[in-house]
Tab-separated table of C-alpha atoms in Angstrom:
chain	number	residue	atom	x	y	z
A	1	UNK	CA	-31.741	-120.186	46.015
A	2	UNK	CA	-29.101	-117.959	47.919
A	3	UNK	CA	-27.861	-115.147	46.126
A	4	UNK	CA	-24.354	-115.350	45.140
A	5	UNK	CA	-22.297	-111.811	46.441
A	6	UNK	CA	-20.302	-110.203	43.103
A	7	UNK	CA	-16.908	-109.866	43.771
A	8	UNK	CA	-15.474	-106.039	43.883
A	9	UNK	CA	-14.319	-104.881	40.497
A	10	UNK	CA	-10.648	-103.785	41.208
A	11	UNK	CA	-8.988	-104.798	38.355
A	12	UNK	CA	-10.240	-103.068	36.043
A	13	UNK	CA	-9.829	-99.362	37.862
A	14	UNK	CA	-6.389	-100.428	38.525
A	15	UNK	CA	-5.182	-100.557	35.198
A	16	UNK	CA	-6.954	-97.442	34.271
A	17	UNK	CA	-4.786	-95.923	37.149
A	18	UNK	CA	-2.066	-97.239	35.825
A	19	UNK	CA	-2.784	-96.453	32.334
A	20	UNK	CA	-3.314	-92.598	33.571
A	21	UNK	CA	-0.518	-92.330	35.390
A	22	UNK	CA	1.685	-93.443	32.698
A	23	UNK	CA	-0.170	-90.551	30.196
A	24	UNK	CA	0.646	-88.341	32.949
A	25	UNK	CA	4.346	-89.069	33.263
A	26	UNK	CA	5.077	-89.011	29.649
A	27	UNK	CA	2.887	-85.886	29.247
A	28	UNK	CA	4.759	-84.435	31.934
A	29	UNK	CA	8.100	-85.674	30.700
A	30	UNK	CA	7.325	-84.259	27.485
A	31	UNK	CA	6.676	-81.101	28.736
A	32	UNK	CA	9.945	-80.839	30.400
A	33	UNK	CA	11.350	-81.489	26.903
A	34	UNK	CA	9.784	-79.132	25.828
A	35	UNK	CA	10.460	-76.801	28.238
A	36	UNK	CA	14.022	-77.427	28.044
A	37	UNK	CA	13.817	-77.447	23.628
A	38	UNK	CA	12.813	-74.101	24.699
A	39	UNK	CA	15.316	-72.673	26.657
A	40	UNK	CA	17.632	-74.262	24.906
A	41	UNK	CA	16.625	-72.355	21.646
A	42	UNK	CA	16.073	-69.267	24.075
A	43	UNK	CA	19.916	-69.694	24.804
A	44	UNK	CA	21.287	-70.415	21.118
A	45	UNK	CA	19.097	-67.725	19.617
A	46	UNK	CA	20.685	-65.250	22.586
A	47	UNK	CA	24.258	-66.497	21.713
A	48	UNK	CA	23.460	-65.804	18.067
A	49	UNK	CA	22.346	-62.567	18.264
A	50	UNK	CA	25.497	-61.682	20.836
A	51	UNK	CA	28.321	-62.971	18.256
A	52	UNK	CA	26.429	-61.321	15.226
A	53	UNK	CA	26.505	-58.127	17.501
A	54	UNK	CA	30.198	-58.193	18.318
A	55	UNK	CA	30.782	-59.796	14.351
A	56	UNK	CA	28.851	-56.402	13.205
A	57	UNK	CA	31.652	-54.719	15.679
A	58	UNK	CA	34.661	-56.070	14.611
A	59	UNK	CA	33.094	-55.187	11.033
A	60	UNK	CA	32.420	-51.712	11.693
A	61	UNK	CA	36.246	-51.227	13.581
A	62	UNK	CA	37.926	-52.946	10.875
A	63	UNK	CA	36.194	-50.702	7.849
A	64	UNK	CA	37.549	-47.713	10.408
A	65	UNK	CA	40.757	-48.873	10.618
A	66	UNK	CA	41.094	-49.212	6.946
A	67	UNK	CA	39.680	-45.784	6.027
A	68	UNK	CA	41.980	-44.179	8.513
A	69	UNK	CA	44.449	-46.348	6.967
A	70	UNK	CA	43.967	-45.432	3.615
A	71	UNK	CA	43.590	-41.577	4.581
A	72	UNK	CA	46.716	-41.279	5.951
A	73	UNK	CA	48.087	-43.163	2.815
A	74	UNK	CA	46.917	-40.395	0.711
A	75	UNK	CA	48.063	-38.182	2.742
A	76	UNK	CA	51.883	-39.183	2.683
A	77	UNK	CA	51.446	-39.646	-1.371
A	78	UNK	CA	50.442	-35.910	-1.387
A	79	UNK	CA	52.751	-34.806	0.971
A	80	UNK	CA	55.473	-36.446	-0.590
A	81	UNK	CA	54.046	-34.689	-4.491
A	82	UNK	CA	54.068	-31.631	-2.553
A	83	UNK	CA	57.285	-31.973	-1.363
A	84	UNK	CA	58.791	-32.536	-4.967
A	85	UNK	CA	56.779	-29.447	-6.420
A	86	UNK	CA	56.769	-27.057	-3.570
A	87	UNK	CA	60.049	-28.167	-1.929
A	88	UNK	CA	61.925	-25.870	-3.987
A	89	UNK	CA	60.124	-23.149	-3.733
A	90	UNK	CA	61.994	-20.708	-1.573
A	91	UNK	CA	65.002	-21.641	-3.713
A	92	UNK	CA	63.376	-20.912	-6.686
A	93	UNK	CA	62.056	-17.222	-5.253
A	94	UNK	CA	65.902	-16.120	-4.726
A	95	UNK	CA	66.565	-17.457	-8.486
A	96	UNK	CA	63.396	-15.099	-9.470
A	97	UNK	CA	65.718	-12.110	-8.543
A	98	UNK	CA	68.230	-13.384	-10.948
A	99	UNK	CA	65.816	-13.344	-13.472
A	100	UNK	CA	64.194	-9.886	-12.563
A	101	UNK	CA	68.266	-8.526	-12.947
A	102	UNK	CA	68.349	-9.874	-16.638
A	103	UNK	CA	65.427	-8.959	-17.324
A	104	UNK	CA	66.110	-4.898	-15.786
A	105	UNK	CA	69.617	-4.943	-17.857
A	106	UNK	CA	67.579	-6.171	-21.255
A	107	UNK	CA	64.753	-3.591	-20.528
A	108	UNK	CA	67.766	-0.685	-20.270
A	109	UNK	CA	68.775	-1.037	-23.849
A	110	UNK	CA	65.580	-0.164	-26.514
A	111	UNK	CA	65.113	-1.873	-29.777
A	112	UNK	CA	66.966	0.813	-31.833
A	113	UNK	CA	69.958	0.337	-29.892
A	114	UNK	CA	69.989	-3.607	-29.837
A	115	UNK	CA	69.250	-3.192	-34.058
A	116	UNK	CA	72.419	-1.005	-34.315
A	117	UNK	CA	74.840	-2.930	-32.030
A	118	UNK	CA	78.076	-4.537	-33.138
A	119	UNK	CA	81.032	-6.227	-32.219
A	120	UNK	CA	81.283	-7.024	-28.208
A	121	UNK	CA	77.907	-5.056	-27.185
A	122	UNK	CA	75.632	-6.803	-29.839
A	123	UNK	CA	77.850	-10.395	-28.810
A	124	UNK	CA	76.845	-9.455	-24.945
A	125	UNK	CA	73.195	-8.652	-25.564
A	126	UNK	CA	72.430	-11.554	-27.488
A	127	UNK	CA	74.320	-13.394	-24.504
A	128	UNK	CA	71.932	-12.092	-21.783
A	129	UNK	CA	68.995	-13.084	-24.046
A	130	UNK	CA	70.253	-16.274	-24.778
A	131	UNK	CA	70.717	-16.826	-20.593
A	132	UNK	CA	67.037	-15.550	-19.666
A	133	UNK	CA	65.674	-17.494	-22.493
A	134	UNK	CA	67.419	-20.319	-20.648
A	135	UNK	CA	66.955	-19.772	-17.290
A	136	UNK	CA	62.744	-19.445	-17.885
A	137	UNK	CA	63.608	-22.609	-19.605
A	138	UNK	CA	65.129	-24.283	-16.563
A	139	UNK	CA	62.300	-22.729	-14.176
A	140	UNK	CA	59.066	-24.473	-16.495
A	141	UNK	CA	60.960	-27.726	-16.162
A	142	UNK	CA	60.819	-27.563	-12.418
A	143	UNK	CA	57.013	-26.574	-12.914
A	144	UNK	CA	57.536	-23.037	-12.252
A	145	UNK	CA	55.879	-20.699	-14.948
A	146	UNK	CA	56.151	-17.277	-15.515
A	147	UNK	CA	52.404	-15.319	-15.831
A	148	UNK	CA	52.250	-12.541	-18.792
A	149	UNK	CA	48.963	-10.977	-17.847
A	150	UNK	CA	49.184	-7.822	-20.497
A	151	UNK	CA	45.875	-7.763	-22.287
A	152	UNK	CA	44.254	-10.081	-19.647
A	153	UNK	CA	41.645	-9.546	-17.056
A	154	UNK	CA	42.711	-8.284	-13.566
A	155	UNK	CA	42.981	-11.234	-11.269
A	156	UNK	CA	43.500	-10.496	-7.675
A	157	UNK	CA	44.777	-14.520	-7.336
A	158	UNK	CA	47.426	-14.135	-9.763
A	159	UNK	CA	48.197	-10.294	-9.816
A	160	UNK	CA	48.732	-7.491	-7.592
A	161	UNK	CA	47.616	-3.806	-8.939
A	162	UNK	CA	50.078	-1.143	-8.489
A	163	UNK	CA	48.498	1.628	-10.038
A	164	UNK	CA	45.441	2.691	-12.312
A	165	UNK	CA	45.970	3.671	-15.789
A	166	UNK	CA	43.119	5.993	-17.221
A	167	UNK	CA	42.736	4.004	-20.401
A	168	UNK	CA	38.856	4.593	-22.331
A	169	UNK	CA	39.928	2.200	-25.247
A	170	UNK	CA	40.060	-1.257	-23.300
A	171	UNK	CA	38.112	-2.109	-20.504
A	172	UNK	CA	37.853	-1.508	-16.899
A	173	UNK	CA	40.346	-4.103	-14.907
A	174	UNK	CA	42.012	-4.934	-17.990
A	175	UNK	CA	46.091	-5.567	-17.398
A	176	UNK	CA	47.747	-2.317	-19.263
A	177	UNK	CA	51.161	-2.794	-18.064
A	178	UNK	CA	53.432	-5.515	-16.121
A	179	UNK	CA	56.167	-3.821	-13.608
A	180	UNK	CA	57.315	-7.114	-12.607
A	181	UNK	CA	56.901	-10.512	-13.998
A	182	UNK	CA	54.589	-13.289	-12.196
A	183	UNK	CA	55.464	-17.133	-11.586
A	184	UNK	CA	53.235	-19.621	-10.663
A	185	UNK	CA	54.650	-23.037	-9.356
A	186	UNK	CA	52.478	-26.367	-9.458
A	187	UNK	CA	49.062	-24.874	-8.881
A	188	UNK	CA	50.335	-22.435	-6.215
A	189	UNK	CA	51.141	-18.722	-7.015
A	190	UNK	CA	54.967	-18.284	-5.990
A	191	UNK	CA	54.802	-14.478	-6.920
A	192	UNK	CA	52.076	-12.102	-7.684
A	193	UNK	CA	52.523	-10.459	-10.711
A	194	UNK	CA	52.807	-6.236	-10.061
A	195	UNK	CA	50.868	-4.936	-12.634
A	196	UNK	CA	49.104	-1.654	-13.835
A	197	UNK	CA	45.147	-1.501	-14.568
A	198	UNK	CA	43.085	0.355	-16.784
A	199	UNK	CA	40.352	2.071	-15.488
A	200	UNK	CA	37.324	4.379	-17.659
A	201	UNK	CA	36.962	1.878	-19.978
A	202	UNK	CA	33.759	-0.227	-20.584
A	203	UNK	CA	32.924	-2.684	-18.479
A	204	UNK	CA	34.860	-6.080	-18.677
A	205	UNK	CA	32.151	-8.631	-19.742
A	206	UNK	CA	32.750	-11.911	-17.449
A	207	UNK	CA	34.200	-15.028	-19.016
A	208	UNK	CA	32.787	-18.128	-18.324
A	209	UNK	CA	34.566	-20.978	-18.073
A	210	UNK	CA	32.431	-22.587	-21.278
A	211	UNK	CA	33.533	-19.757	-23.473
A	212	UNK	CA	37.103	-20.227	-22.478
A	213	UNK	CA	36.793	-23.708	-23.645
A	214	UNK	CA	35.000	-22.732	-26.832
A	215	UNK	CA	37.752	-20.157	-27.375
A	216	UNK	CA	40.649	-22.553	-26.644
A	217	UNK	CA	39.091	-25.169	-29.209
């Protein structure tokens, strides 16, 4: 009995090939999806990071601006305060040497002789009394205030010393006598006052700013 040859088994390796080479094209298909799902995230997440860099600049300009903005806002509200208060200050110097006048022609006549005036010269001096009373009156509505530092502490921001007075019964630096009234206007000294300080006295204790509120309560 003749042997019968076995046909060659090609089908079967062929559709393995093909079989393969379809795993390979989809693996290599998905890999280029992949690939591009990557750079495609590489490329948003690059673009997100640039726009919340230029938002955070915009951000940081725009906070500037407004600062500056609101600086310079301030500063034309004070400057235009300052203008009301201070504005008038050189004005208010010349009418100082109105009130320094009334002031010298009071100071010429002692109590005695205002007590025993009559007739015109009593009618004149209560005149000139009546005017400076007045005139301080206008200056404090204008915020200009006169200082009366007799009795107070030497203060080199709001008086100028003239002259020592050798005075053991008050302290040192104590204000013994005024030679020419002070004025203050806003928070700004328009005129030292010219005064005279004792000196040989005990030391003047320090006054801290608690004690001046205890006092003033």
């Amino acid at each position: 009995m003749s042997e019968q040859k076995r046909a060659p088994e090609t089908g079967g390796d062929a559709s393995e090939n093909g079989v393969n080479a379809g795993v390979n094209e989809a693996t290599a298909e998905a890999e280029a999806l992949a690939t591009a799902d990557q750079e495609i995230g590489g490329d948003f997440a690059a673009e997100k990071q640039r726009l919340e860099a230029e938002i955070a600049s915009l951000k940081d300009k725009f906070l500037r601006a407004f600062a500056e903005a609101e600086n310079i806002r301030r500063r034309a509200e004070k400057e235009v305060v300052d203008a009301k208060t201070y504005g008038i200050a050189s004005f208010a110097r010349d009418v100082l040497n109105v009130a320094d006048d009334l002031a010298r022609a009071l100071g010429t006549v002692d109590e005695e002789a205002k007590a025993t005036a009559d007739g015109a010269v009593k009618g004149l001096l209560e005149g000139l009394e009546l005017t400076e009373r007045g005139l301080v009156k206008a200056l404090e509505k204008h915020g200009i205030r006169k200082i009366e530092p007799k009795g107070e502490k030497f203060d080199p921001n709001l008086h100028q010393a003239m002259f020592e007075v050798p005075d053991p019964s008050v302290p040192s630096g104590t204000v013994v006598q005024v030679v020419q009234s002070g004025y203050v206007i806003g928070e700004r000294v328009l005129r030292p006052a010219m005064v005279g300080v004792a000196r040989g006295g005990p030391k003047a204790e320090a006054t801290s700013g608690k004690d001046k509120e205890a006092g003033a309560a």
